[in-house]
Amino acid sequence: MEKRVVFRSAWLPYVLVAPQIAITVIFFFWPAAQAVYYSFLLQDAFGLKSQFVWFQNFVDLLRDTNYLSSFRTTAVFSFLVAASGIAISLLLATMANAVVRGALVYKTLLIWPYAVAPAIAGILWAFLFAPSIGIVTYYLKWIGLDWNWMMHSPQAMLLVVVASTWKQISYNFLFFLAGLQSIPKSLIEAAAIDGAGPFRRFWTIVFPLLSPTTFFLLVINIVYAFFDTFGVIDATTQGGPGNATEILVYKVYYDGVKAADLGGSSAQSVILMFIVISLTVVQFRFVERKVQY
Amino acid sequence: MTRKSLLAALIASAFAATGAQAQTEIQWWHSMGGALGDKVNQLASKFNASQSAYKIVPSYKGSYPESMTAAIAAYRAGNAPHIVQVFEVGTATMMSAKGAIVPVYKLMKDADEPFNPKAYLGPVSGYYTDSKGNMLSFPFNSSTAIFYWNKDAFKKAGLDPDKPPRTWKEFVADAEKLHASGQKCAYTTTWPSWVHIENFSAWHNVPIGTKENGMGGLDTEFKFNTPLHVRHIAMLGDLAKRGMFVYAGRTNQGGAKFTSGECAMMTESTGGQANVRRGAKFDWAVTQIPYWDDVKGAPQNAIIGGASLWVMGGKTNNAYKGVAKFFAFLSRPEIQYEWHRDTGYVPITYAAYDLAKKDGFYQRNPGAEVAVKMLTNKPPTPNSKGLRFGNFVQGRGIIEEELEAVFTGKKDAKTALDEAVKRGNEVLRKFQAANK
């Protein structure tokens, strides 16, 4: 006998999934289609005049050396955000998992930053590290470090990476903690009895068992770094100095929203969309093979 | 009984509501935050109290780019405000949007309200006038870049505190002395493109772009990579490398570095004086921007920054009458003077300037006159009446990016300016294609 629940009605399942499909179509497919459509247009800011220009917007972009260098910036930025975000939250989760007393307090505090909007997180870090008035800047000067990310591009990159990572750590932490708690204690105890130290136990038992979570977070964090970080950048460096922190999604936001160049901005978001789709495909085809479910 | 009285109250309130609607509301979106916003609200309520047919409703919509974006989006969605305050950078974009805007000269003529572009200072009216001499938007808040110096720091460095540098050569010498005296940051700037490219070009009577800085047509091209520009930007890059010039950001972040005493000299808008006055614990003053004295005819005159009021299309004739009445109200010399006195923006009409002089305002505040003097130093030439470049939000962004590459030592001045001109021209061509 079959144990699965089967809908006997022909239409009921479709009705039940309809709201989800509607949301996906209205909020994901429709805007994506619009972006593709606009990427072929040349419009003035008010939308009074509109011309169909085929691939001109794309050609313009690919001829722009600054746009091409923005790819490199994005790669560096995304790698740093994803790698440090995952590493730090894994460390925090492992430690929070080991805490016996007051665990709830630790966990709550660590999850808190996730409720902060990216722009607010950006402002917060921008204030702390402001070249003129920041409190951290003041202490850094005191210990003899010349902190001014307006003059030093690596410092600017560090700032946006720290602000973006901080924002994402809570999310990662939550998943790692859940993952850690689902690992059977008996496995770890058995390894301990066999004489494996804490490090050995972590790398040979805990880490492999966490790999599905890690993989999931890798995908999510890369998508986050690619798409959701423009608020942080806008509130801190605005892509500068020069174009040291101008990542692809920030340029999309800047050209589309601030400079009212919808065609150019749409062409960029179409390119970005393809990059993220292919990155995700690559991750599922190659990285996922190393994952043990 | 209770039900009856409730009904009566409902009917009464319904009548009250229609009564209020007989007064035409005029939406005004602006970007004047803080103390400036209070002043805007004051102006609106003053106008509202002066008559009963119209009610100006000011709303703060965020920074300049934000309120411009909001107005464009609202226009696309069919519910634009009547009046929107747009910064000088957005002028070309607004001007090209025929149909989306109502030119101010036409608005005033249709409503039979007096309006004379000649009443405004040359660089003010020039900025907002089309090639036929018609004023398209209503000048509201104008400023210009001036030079600030810390007198105490000058004294400490053995310099005459009452002798600020008049030329860029003297400026470099002063910066070196200040630096040697232990003043690590000798100089900082705000608004790098506005001060060191746009105003710099006008001040030396050289073009920023062809076709009268874009005022003569959409087929304009940037020209700010001349040897003079390269020399100036290279000088700044050199000072940055030697640690004397500390760059602080694309807007007014540099102000904090001067006010705290960290930097001894600064170029900043006239509008920055209020903050320095409030925060500085040292003796300071303002004067005109230095110039290169080997350039013939320099200094010419400065150009303005700030914003003007644009009237959006698609509203009722009655509402436009109200807008015209409001503009006539704002044009009154006493209102203009009050705005100048309380905000630190320059007086934009000759009448307001005279009123301020008569009132003794400049004897009490010598710094307040520097900007007017810079703007009216000489009659404006095609190089110095202003600029009109399409999509200049992007264009200025490109200039600032390239300047930052010089300040951070990544590029030399020539490479950066050539690149800025090349990339900027692509933006201009795109704007031209979209608006032909």
XYZ file of C-alpha atoms in Angstrom:
729
model
C 0.000 0.000 0.000
C 1.167 3.455 -0.822
C 1.896 5.647 2.183
C 2.140 8.967 0.361
C -0.816 11.303 0.524
C -2.229 11.663 -2.949
C -4.656 14.340 -4.090
C -7.582 12.751 -5.815
C -8.842 16.011 -7.255
C -7.283 17.133 -10.524
C -7.342 20.848 -9.740
C -6.963 21.130 -5.960
C -3.141 20.853 -5.920
C -2.891 23.645 -8.446
C -5.173 25.865 -6.382
C -3.050 25.188 -3.304
C 0.218 26.131 -4.965
C -1.347 29.049 -6.841
C -0.525 31.743 -4.230
C 3.133 30.718 -4.195
C 3.260 30.706 -7.982
C 1.530 34.072 -8.130
C 4.067 35.586 -5.748
C 6.958 34.134 -7.715
C 5.558 35.401 -11.001
C 4.645 38.881 -9.764
C 7.736 39.560 -7.667
C 10.405 37.549 -9.503
C 9.566 36.677 -13.089
C 7.693 39.864 -13.982
C 10.464 42.272 -12.803
C 13.111 40.043 -14.384
C 11.238 40.144 -17.700
C 10.897 43.912 -17.385
C 14.640 44.223 -16.801
C 15.322 42.222 -19.952
C 12.884 44.424 -21.893
C 14.368 47.693 -20.585
C 17.901 46.527 -21.300
C 17.122 46.908 -25.007
C 15.754 50.445 -24.636
C 17.286 53.882 -24.552
C 15.047 56.231 -22.562
C 15.259 59.701 -21.107
C 14.801 59.981 -17.335
C 11.098 60.796 -17.481
C 10.246 58.035 -19.974
C 8.973 60.597 -22.485
C 11.069 59.249 -25.341
C 11.985 55.633 -25.849
C 14.018 53.925 -28.564
C 14.696 50.269 -29.188
C 18.476 50.011 -29.493
C 19.053 46.231 -29.670
C 22.275 45.353 -27.835
C 23.697 48.877 -27.649
C 23.461 49.053 -23.836
C 25.424 45.799 -23.550
C 28.018 46.900 -26.089
C 28.521 50.161 -24.168
C 29.037 48.237 -20.953
C 31.529 45.776 -22.353
C 33.550 48.622 -23.840
C 33.718 50.365 -20.461
C 36.979 49.310 -18.780
C 35.641 50.438 -15.421
C 32.715 48.083 -15.716
C 35.105 45.229 -16.422
C 37.269 46.082 -13.430
C 34.123 46.086 -11.338
C 33.930 42.297 -11.957
C 37.246 41.808 -10.219
C 36.167 44.004 -7.310
C 32.957 41.996 -7.012
C 34.846 38.689 -7.036
C 37.197 39.825 -4.268
C 34.368 41.326 -2.244
C 32.057 38.298 -2.557
C 34.818 35.830 -1.728
C 35.814 37.791 1.374
C 32.230 38.253 2.561
C 31.230 34.618 2.021
C 34.450 33.126 3.402
C 34.755 35.301 6.490
C 31.010 35.179 7.126
C 30.976 31.385 7.099
C 34.223 30.948 9.044
C 33.335 33.374 11.828
C 29.787 32.121 12.281
C 30.963 28.512 12.307
C 33.378 29.396 15.076
C 30.692 31.274 17.010
C 28.160 28.464 16.543
C 30.611 25.806 17.731
C 31.374 27.860 20.783
C 27.746 28.732 21.521
C 26.897 25.049 21.176
C 29.414 24.200 23.871
C 28.089 26.795 26.304
C 25.978 25.251 29.013
C 24.909 28.172 31.160
C 23.047 31.143 29.645
C 23.135 29.630 26.164
C 19.877 31.308 25.271
C 21.275 34.776 25.998
C 24.316 34.175 23.802
C 22.229 32.811 20.990
C 19.723 35.673 21.104
C 22.443 38.294 21.084
C 24.213 36.627 18.190
C 21.040 36.429 16.137
C 20.089 40.020 16.798
C 22.056 41.803 14.054
C 20.012 39.951 11.443
C 17.058 42.211 12.254
C 19.072 45.259 11.211
C 18.497 46.584 7.683
C 21.613 46.637 5.458
C 21.516 50.426 5.113
C 21.377 50.840 8.903
C 24.254 48.399 9.318
C 26.181 50.449 6.779
C 25.493 53.747 8.576
C 26.481 52.191 11.892
C 29.858 51.021 10.624
C 30.340 54.201 8.624
C 29.924 56.223 11.817
C 32.284 54.040 13.819
C 34.956 54.228 11.140
C 34.257 57.720 9.719
C 37.581 59.288 8.727
C 36.808 62.565 10.517
C 34.501 61.795 13.413
C 34.527 58.022 13.935
C 35.194 56.744 17.428
C 37.187 53.762 16.180
C 39.170 56.107 13.930
C 40.028 58.096 17.026
C 41.433 55.048 18.819
C 43.243 53.841 15.714
C 44.918 57.249 15.412
C 45.842 56.989 19.057
C 47.722 53.746 18.453
C 49.384 55.375 15.457
C 47.372 53.954 12.574
C 46.393 56.360 9.817
C 42.809 55.304 9.238
C 41.163 57.167 6.364
C 39.408 54.898 3.900
C 38.839 57.898 1.651
C 42.576 57.881 0.975
C 43.375 54.160 1.223
C 41.398 51.778 -0.960
C 42.236 48.568 0.953
C 40.775 50.140 4.088
C 37.605 50.987 2.170
C 37.320 47.382 0.995
C 37.925 46.141 4.536
C 35.187 48.408 5.861
C 32.498 47.269 3.406
C 33.484 43.618 3.882
C 33.278 43.915 7.672
C 29.930 45.736 7.544
C 28.426 43.254 5.070
C 29.772 40.223 6.913
C 28.580 41.408 10.303
C 25.101 41.678 8.854
C 25.142 38.089 7.608
C 26.822 36.337 10.528
C 23.589 35.924 12.493
C 21.888 34.150 9.639
C 24.815 31.775 9.165
C 25.067 31.265 12.902
C 21.455 30.189 13.135
C 21.877 27.490 10.496
C 25.181 26.237 11.858
C 23.763 25.998 15.350
C 20.794 23.986 14.109
C 23.187 21.803 12.144
C 25.424 21.234 15.163
C 22.514 20.318 17.374
C 21.378 17.653 14.945
C 24.703 15.835 15.098
C 24.269 12.768 17.336
C 26.225 13.130 20.564
C 27.016 9.425 20.477
C 29.272 9.841 17.437
C 31.367 12.477 19.136
C 31.520 10.534 22.382
C 32.632 7.433 20.518
C 35.422 9.388 18.857
C 36.439 10.837 22.207
C 36.651 7.335 23.698
C 38.845 6.316 20.759
C 41.213 9.081 21.782
C 40.466 11.817 19.203
C 41.152 15.355 20.474
C 38.682 18.239 20.053
C 40.288 19.415 16.791
C 40.355 15.976 15.292
C 36.753 15.399 16.334
C 35.716 18.658 14.719
C 37.463 18.121 11.389
C 36.730 14.427 10.941
C 33.211 14.238 12.342
C 31.494 17.559 12.891
C 32.677 19.407 9.802
C 31.789 16.636 7.294
C 28.401 16.203 8.932
C 27.830 19.949 8.644
C 28.725 20.011 4.958
C 25.127 20.217 3.675
C 24.610 23.303 5.862
C 27.931 24.803 4.802
C 27.112 24.260 1.165
C 23.683 25.809 1.527
C 25.201 28.812 3.290
C 27.873 29.170 0.633
C 25.192 29.560 -2.034
C 23.124 31.932 0.097
C 26.119 34.056 1.123
C 27.360 34.464 -2.411
C 23.908 35.501 -3.565
C 23.791 37.902 -0.590
C 27.182 39.425 -1.450
C 26.177 39.813 -5.083
C 22.705 41.253 -4.608
C 21.913 42.526 -1.129
C 24.934 44.579 -0.229
C 24.288 47.769 -2.177
C 22.664 49.344 0.892
C 25.837 48.833 2.901
C 28.012 50.261 0.129
C 25.713 53.214 -0.426
C 25.751 54.106 3.259
C 29.533 53.825 3.587
C 31.890 54.285 0.634
C 29.464 54.757 -2.271
C 31.835 52.767 -4.424
C 34.870 54.910 -3.672
C 37.564 55.920 -3.356
C 37.959 55.849 -7.118
C 36.031 52.701 -7.866
C 37.760 50.559 -5.266
C 34.513 49.269 -3.762
C 32.224 49.598 -6.758
C 30.696 46.150 -6.978
C 28.322 45.183 -9.780
C 25.084 45.481 -7.840
C 26.033 48.912 -6.498
C 26.594 50.141 -10.040
C 23.175 48.771 -11.011
C 21.608 50.688 -8.132
C 23.585 53.861 -8.788
C 22.951 54.009 -12.536
C 19.297 53.037 -12.277
C 18.055 54.777 -9.156
C 20.411 57.707 -8.704
C 21.412 58.514 -12.278
C 18.045 57.556 -13.866
C 19.728 55.542 -16.642
C 17.233 52.689 -16.801
C 18.545 51.057 -19.985
C 22.152 50.831 -18.818
C 21.118 49.740 -15.351
C 18.795 47.032 -16.701
C 21.500 45.696 -19.007
C 23.770 45.401 -15.969
C 21.146 43.593 -13.937
C 20.568 41.145 -16.791
C 24.298 40.404 -16.877
C 24.341 40.063 -13.099
C 21.378 37.720 -13.238
C 23.224 35.431 -15.672
C 26.349 35.468 -13.528
C 24.507 34.437 -10.411
C 22.490 31.780 -12.238
C 25.642 30.240 -13.680
C 27.511 30.504 -10.381
C 24.706 28.666 -8.655
C 24.647 25.986 -11.348
C 28.411 25.543 -10.992
C 28.114 25.264 -7.241
C 25.400 22.621 -7.502
C 27.242 20.596 -10.118
C 30.757 20.662 -8.698
C 30.823 21.736 -5.073
C 27.785 19.705 -4.122
C 29.594 16.469 -5.050
C 31.767 16.967 -2.007
C 28.751 17.293 0.236
C 27.708 14.308 2.320
C 24.029 14.196 3.106
C -30.484 61.278 20.369
C -26.860 60.133 20.479
C -27.210 58.658 17.035
C -28.682 61.897 15.765
C -25.896 64.036 17.185
C -23.352 61.606 15.802
C -24.959 61.953 12.378
C -24.935 65.737 12.680
C -21.279 65.673 13.624
C -20.521 63.466 10.637
C -22.345 65.792 8.258
C -20.656 68.813 9.781
C -17.233 67.255 9.430
C -18.029 66.299 5.840
C -18.835 69.923 5.090
C -15.725 71.037 6.890
C -13.718 68.698 4.707
C -15.183 70.073 1.477
C -14.640 73.555 2.843
C -10.957 72.812 3.268
C -10.794 71.425 -0.248
C -11.882 74.754 -1.700
C -8.378 75.823 -0.762
C -6.077 74.446 -3.460
C -3.185 72.452 -2.067
C 0.181 72.812 -3.744
C 2.713 70.071 -3.090
C 6.328 71.168 -2.759
C 9.017 68.490 -2.526
C 12.360 69.689 -1.248
C 15.706 68.542 0.168
C 16.216 71.066 2.927
C 16.846 69.083 6.097
C 17.367 70.304 9.660
C 17.458 74.052 10.261
C 17.003 74.724 6.539
C 13.842 72.619 6.554
C 12.431 74.700 9.406
C 13.099 77.805 7.359
C 11.292 76.290 4.356
C 8.274 75.510 6.541
C 8.357 79.051 7.867
C 8.301 80.486 4.342
C 5.368 78.239 3.412
C 3.292 79.158 6.442
C 4.049 82.825 5.917
C 2.695 82.536 2.378
C -0.291 80.474 3.520
C -1.160 83.092 6.112
C -0.896 85.897 3.549
C -3.826 84.587 1.448
C -6.522 81.932 1.661
C -6.942 80.515 -1.848
C -3.833 78.310 -1.861
C -1.980 76.190 0.612
C 1.678 75.303 0.067
C 2.485 71.904 1.546
C 6.256 71.396 1.787
C 7.554 67.845 2.232
C 11.129 66.811 2.832
C 12.050 64.016 0.395
C 15.640 63.286 1.398
C 18.875 64.331 -0.275
C 18.975 66.164 -3.606
C 19.364 63.012 -5.750
C 16.645 61.321 -3.699
C 13.989 63.982 -4.166
C 14.803 64.274 -7.859
C 14.488 60.494 -8.252
C 11.260 60.563 -6.260
C 9.794 63.284 -8.480
C 10.760 61.437 -11.664
C 9.262 58.203 -10.366
C 6.113 60.051 -9.276
C 5.822 61.637 -12.708
C 6.104 58.225 -14.346
C 3.368 56.963 -12.048
C 1.181 60.003 -12.754
C 1.220 61.731 -9.354
C 4.061 64.220 -9.437
C 4.146 67.165 -7.014
C 3.511 70.706 -8.278
C 6.939 72.000 -7.302
C 10.154 70.055 -6.885
C 13.507 71.380 -5.753
C 16.233 70.056 -8.072
C 19.976 70.540 -7.527
C 22.076 72.266 -10.149
C 23.467 68.955 -11.440
C 19.986 67.846 -12.515
C 19.268 71.016 -14.497
C 20.000 69.585 -17.963
C 17.887 66.492 -17.283
C 14.915 68.620 -16.191
C 15.340 71.058 -19.053
C 15.231 68.306 -21.670
C 12.034 66.868 -20.234
C 9.715 68.993 -22.329
C 6.151 68.159 -21.442
C 7.055 66.937 -17.989
C 7.803 70.454 -16.784
C 6.246 73.908 -17.105
C 8.872 76.592 -17.785
C 8.759 79.257 -15.087
C 8.751 82.207 -17.506
C 5.596 80.755 -19.132
C 3.975 79.995 -15.789
C 4.494 83.581 -14.627
C 3.313 85.067 -17.935
C 0.129 82.961 -17.984
C -0.676 84.014 -14.442
C 0.157 87.678 -15.065
C 2.683 87.724 -12.249
C 5.748 89.978 -12.564
C 8.975 88.115 -13.265
C 12.236 89.599 -14.450
C 15.311 87.402 -14.999
C 17.459 90.544 -14.909
C 16.649 90.936 -11.225
C 18.921 87.941 -10.510
C 22.727 87.933 -10.250
C 24.251 87.011 -13.640
C 25.634 83.577 -12.694
C 22.286 82.713 -11.075
C 19.942 83.559 -13.961
C 22.488 82.269 -16.513
C 22.434 78.850 -14.949
C 18.687 78.363 -15.368
C 18.039 80.192 -18.654
C 17.605 78.568 -22.081
C 19.397 79.774 -25.226
C 16.585 82.265 -25.950
C 16.981 83.981 -22.597
C 13.909 82.413 -20.993
C 14.187 81.282 -17.413
C 13.008 77.683 -17.084
C 13.186 77.184 -13.341
C 12.917 79.393 -10.298
C 16.258 80.038 -8.530
C 15.883 79.204 -4.852
C 19.034 78.435 -2.911
C 22.395 79.266 -4.439
C 25.841 78.945 -2.962
C 29.394 78.979 -4.180
C 32.709 77.551 -3.074
C 34.893 79.691 -0.799
C 38.188 79.299 1.053
C 38.311 78.781 4.838
C 41.439 79.161 6.936
C 42.344 78.610 10.582
C 44.001 81.790 11.871
C 45.387 80.156 15.007
C 47.137 77.474 12.971
C 48.567 80.160 10.694
C 49.952 82.008 13.711
C 51.490 78.832 15.080
C 53.206 78.179 11.756
C 54.674 81.673 11.724
C 52.351 82.866 8.965
C 50.415 86.113 9.009
C 46.956 85.064 10.236
C 45.338 87.886 8.296
C 46.981 86.955 5.016
C 45.343 83.900 3.457
C 46.923 82.558 0.250
C 45.739 84.527 -2.791
C 47.208 82.204 -5.406
C 47.639 78.435 -5.552
C 51.406 78.982 -5.461
C 51.137 80.828 -2.152
C 48.755 78.107 -1.043
C 51.375 75.379 -1.573
C 54.007 77.442 0.291
C 51.589 77.982 3.202
C 50.672 74.301 3.255
C 54.343 73.351 3.527
C 54.908 75.783 6.400
C 51.806 74.561 8.216
C 52.891 70.959 7.760
C 56.391 71.741 9.034
C 54.922 73.387 12.128
C 53.245 70.136 13.122
C 49.872 70.746 11.450
C 49.725 67.349 9.770
C 46.713 68.041 7.611
C 47.221 71.432 6.025
C 44.272 71.288 3.662
C 41.067 69.395 2.921
C 38.253 69.897 0.461
C 34.579 69.138 0.055
C 32.746 68.582 -3.266
C 35.926 67.809 -5.294
C 34.394 68.039 -8.782
C 32.370 71.173 -8.066
C 35.333 72.980 -6.484
C 38.339 71.711 -8.430
C 36.908 71.129 -11.903
C 33.673 73.109 -12.347
C 34.371 76.236 -10.314
C 38.082 76.004 -11.061
C 37.393 76.268 -14.813
C 35.009 79.219 -14.474
C 37.399 81.000 -12.070
C 40.142 80.744 -14.722
C 37.804 81.451 -17.640
C 38.496 78.145 -19.384
C 35.742 75.846 -20.670
C 34.599 72.742 -18.803
C 33.066 71.586 -22.073
C 32.430 72.808 -25.596
C 29.261 74.666 -26.679
C 29.379 77.126 -23.773
C 29.689 74.356 -21.204
C 26.785 72.509 -22.776
C 24.384 75.446 -22.772
C 24.628 75.749 -26.554
C 23.534 72.230 -27.457
C 23.440 68.550 -26.566
C 26.474 67.800 -28.775
C 28.815 69.224 -26.138
C 32.102 67.536 -25.170
C 34.125 67.763 -21.976
C 37.359 69.773 -22.161
C 38.703 69.730 -18.612
C 41.927 67.861 -19.422
C 43.953 70.904 -20.459
C 47.514 71.448 -19.133
C 46.089 73.964 -16.631
C 43.669 71.396 -15.196
C 46.368 68.738 -15.153
C 48.754 71.058 -13.309
C 46.118 71.874 -10.687
C 45.033 68.286 -10.031
C 48.667 67.122 -10.042
C 49.396 69.746 -7.378
C 46.609 68.315 -5.207
C 47.801 64.758 -5.856
C 51.307 65.753 -4.836
C 50.115 67.378 -1.592
C 48.058 64.246 -0.872
C 51.114 62.075 -1.344
C 53.116 64.245 1.042
C 50.294 63.987 3.574
C 49.416 67.699 3.554
C 46.124 67.321 1.715
C 43.741 64.883 3.345
C 40.734 63.976 1.239
C 37.555 63.262 3.154
C 34.810 62.470 0.646
C 32.599 63.581 -2.218
C 30.148 65.726 -0.283
C 30.769 67.928 2.740
C 32.608 65.403 4.974
C 35.724 67.593 4.845
C 33.893 70.188 6.944
C 34.334 68.112 10.104
C 38.095 67.926 9.558
C 38.366 71.715 9.416
C 35.968 72.352 12.278
C 37.800 69.936 14.576
C 41.072 71.754 13.835
C 42.599 68.686 12.180
C 42.998 70.534 8.854
C 44.020 74.196 8.710
C 42.626 75.179 5.299
C 39.546 74.077 3.405
C 37.505 74.733 0.293
C 33.801 74.366 1.018
C 30.424 75.852 0.087
C 29.317 79.127 1.662
C 26.605 77.017 3.239
C 29.235 75.302 5.409
C 29.853 78.395 7.548
C 26.977 77.690 9.923
C 28.513 74.385 10.991
C 32.013 75.804 11.383
C 30.640 78.704 13.417
C 28.886 76.275 15.713
C 31.793 73.847 16.158
C 35.136 75.602 15.707
C 37.092 76.428 18.879
C 39.609 78.624 17.074
C 39.786 81.874 15.159
C 38.907 81.440 11.473
C 37.776 83.414 8.450
C 36.753 82.934 4.819
C 37.998 84.476 1.616
C 37.933 83.914 -2.114
C 39.359 80.754 -3.701
C 43.019 81.039 -4.800
C 43.904 81.116 -8.504
C 46.911 80.475 -10.729
C 48.245 83.986 -11.334
C 49.910 83.155 -14.667
C 46.487 82.518 -16.252
C 45.318 85.539 -18.218
C 42.119 87.083 -16.880
C 42.018 85.008 -13.692
C 40.157 85.302 -11.458
C 37.027 85.496 -13.595
C 33.879 84.712 -11.588
C 32.627 81.733 -9.619
C 29.633 79.614 -10.589
C 26.810 78.574 -8.329
C 25.808 75.396 -6.669
C 22.546 74.762 -4.864
C 19.115 74.200 -6.323
C 16.162 75.707 -8.136
C 12.428 75.027 -8.114
C 10.901 73.226 -11.087
C 7.187 73.174 -11.852
C 5.866 69.816 -12.996
C 3.388 69.409 -15.851
C -0.144 68.022 -15.920
C -1.730 70.105 -13.148
C -4.798 72.393 -13.190
C -4.603 76.037 -14.283
C -5.842 77.087 -10.883
C -2.967 75.284 -9.183
C -0.478 76.921 -11.535
C -1.896 80.321 -10.579
C -1.158 79.454 -6.976
C 2.389 78.356 -7.817
C 2.951 81.655 -9.679
C 1.635 83.613 -6.672
C 3.971 81.683 -4.394
C 6.970 82.409 -6.641
C 6.033 86.096 -6.726
C 5.958 85.961 -2.927
C 9.396 84.292 -2.803
C 10.794 86.946 -5.182
C 10.136 89.791 -2.740
C 13.420 91.409 -1.692
C 12.630 91.155 2.019
C 11.901 87.429 1.735
C 15.060 86.918 -0.338
C 17.117 88.806 2.213
C 15.601 86.888 5.104
C 16.509 83.587 3.375
C 20.069 84.805 2.699
C 20.534 86.062 6.248
C 19.167 82.985 8.004
C 20.584 80.219 5.808
C 24.000 81.383 4.589
C 23.017 80.928 0.951
C 23.935 83.867 -1.297
C 21.401 86.632 -1.973
C 20.282 85.738 -5.488
C 18.715 89.049 -6.525
C 20.414 92.445 -6.694
C 17.557 93.891 -4.633
C 18.195 91.424 -1.811
C 21.933 92.134 -1.970
C 21.271 95.885 -1.662
C 18.873 95.311 1.200
C 21.508 93.242 3.037
C 24.090 95.995 2.503
C 21.706 98.668 3.715
C 20.879 96.622 6.771
C 24.583 96.477 7.649
C 24.565 92.689 7.468
C 28.040 92.509 5.889
C 29.584 94.813 8.499
C 28.354 92.389 11.119
C 29.319 89.287 9.035
C 32.210 90.066 6.691
C 32.383 86.447 5.532
C 28.870 86.561 4.151
C 29.830 88.874 1.316
C 32.768 86.826 -0.040
C 30.494 84.592 -2.101
C 28.527 87.421 -3.719
C 31.772 89.154 -4.589
C 33.142 85.985 -6.175
C 29.972 85.460 -8.215
C 29.880 89.055 -9.461
C 33.667 89.533 -9.744
C 33.407 90.088 -13.522
C 30.502 89.813 -15.973
C 30.128 86.092 -16.788
C 31.672 84.755 -20.017
C 30.475 81.655 -21.926
C 32.978 79.735 -19.769
C 31.700 81.056 -16.477
C 27.936 81.451 -16.597
C 27.358 77.918 -15.526
C 27.176 74.466 -17.045
C 24.553 72.211 -18.530
C 25.608 68.627 -19.078
C 23.116 65.835 -19.555
C 23.049 63.136 -16.909
C 25.615 65.066 -14.920
C 24.822 62.963 -11.841
C 26.731 60.203 -13.649
C 29.188 62.655 -15.193
C 30.158 64.174 -11.865
C 30.403 60.694 -10.371
C 32.949 59.776 -13.047
C 34.989 62.941 -12.425
C 35.022 62.254 -8.693
C 36.058 58.646 -9.228
C 39.010 59.727 -11.352
C 39.998 62.519 -8.966
C 39.998 60.017 -6.117
C 42.312 57.820 -8.180
C 44.745 60.765 -8.197
C 44.308 61.559 -4.496
C 44.911 57.919 -3.537
C 47.994 57.801 -5.766
C 46.649 55.204 -8.184
C 46.791 57.378 -11.301
C 48.669 60.494 -12.355
C 46.638 63.617 -13.041
C 46.938 63.484 -16.829
C 45.799 59.861 -17.133
C 42.918 60.405 -14.730
C 41.604 63.574 -16.401
C 41.932 62.091 -19.899
C 40.016 59.063 -18.708
C 37.352 61.231 -17.006
C 36.860 63.230 -20.206
C 36.599 60.078 -22.301
C 34.153 58.348 -19.972
C 32.204 61.569 -19.399
C 31.799 62.096 -23.134
C 30.234 58.656 -23.451
C 27.603 59.698 -20.902
C 26.966 62.896 -22.883
C 26.557 60.965 -26.145
C 24.102 58.634 -24.514
C 22.096 61.561 -23.158
C 22.146 63.160 -26.593
C 20.877 59.962 -28.220
C 18.107 59.561 -25.646
C 16.930 63.162 -26.043
C 17.190 63.781 -29.754
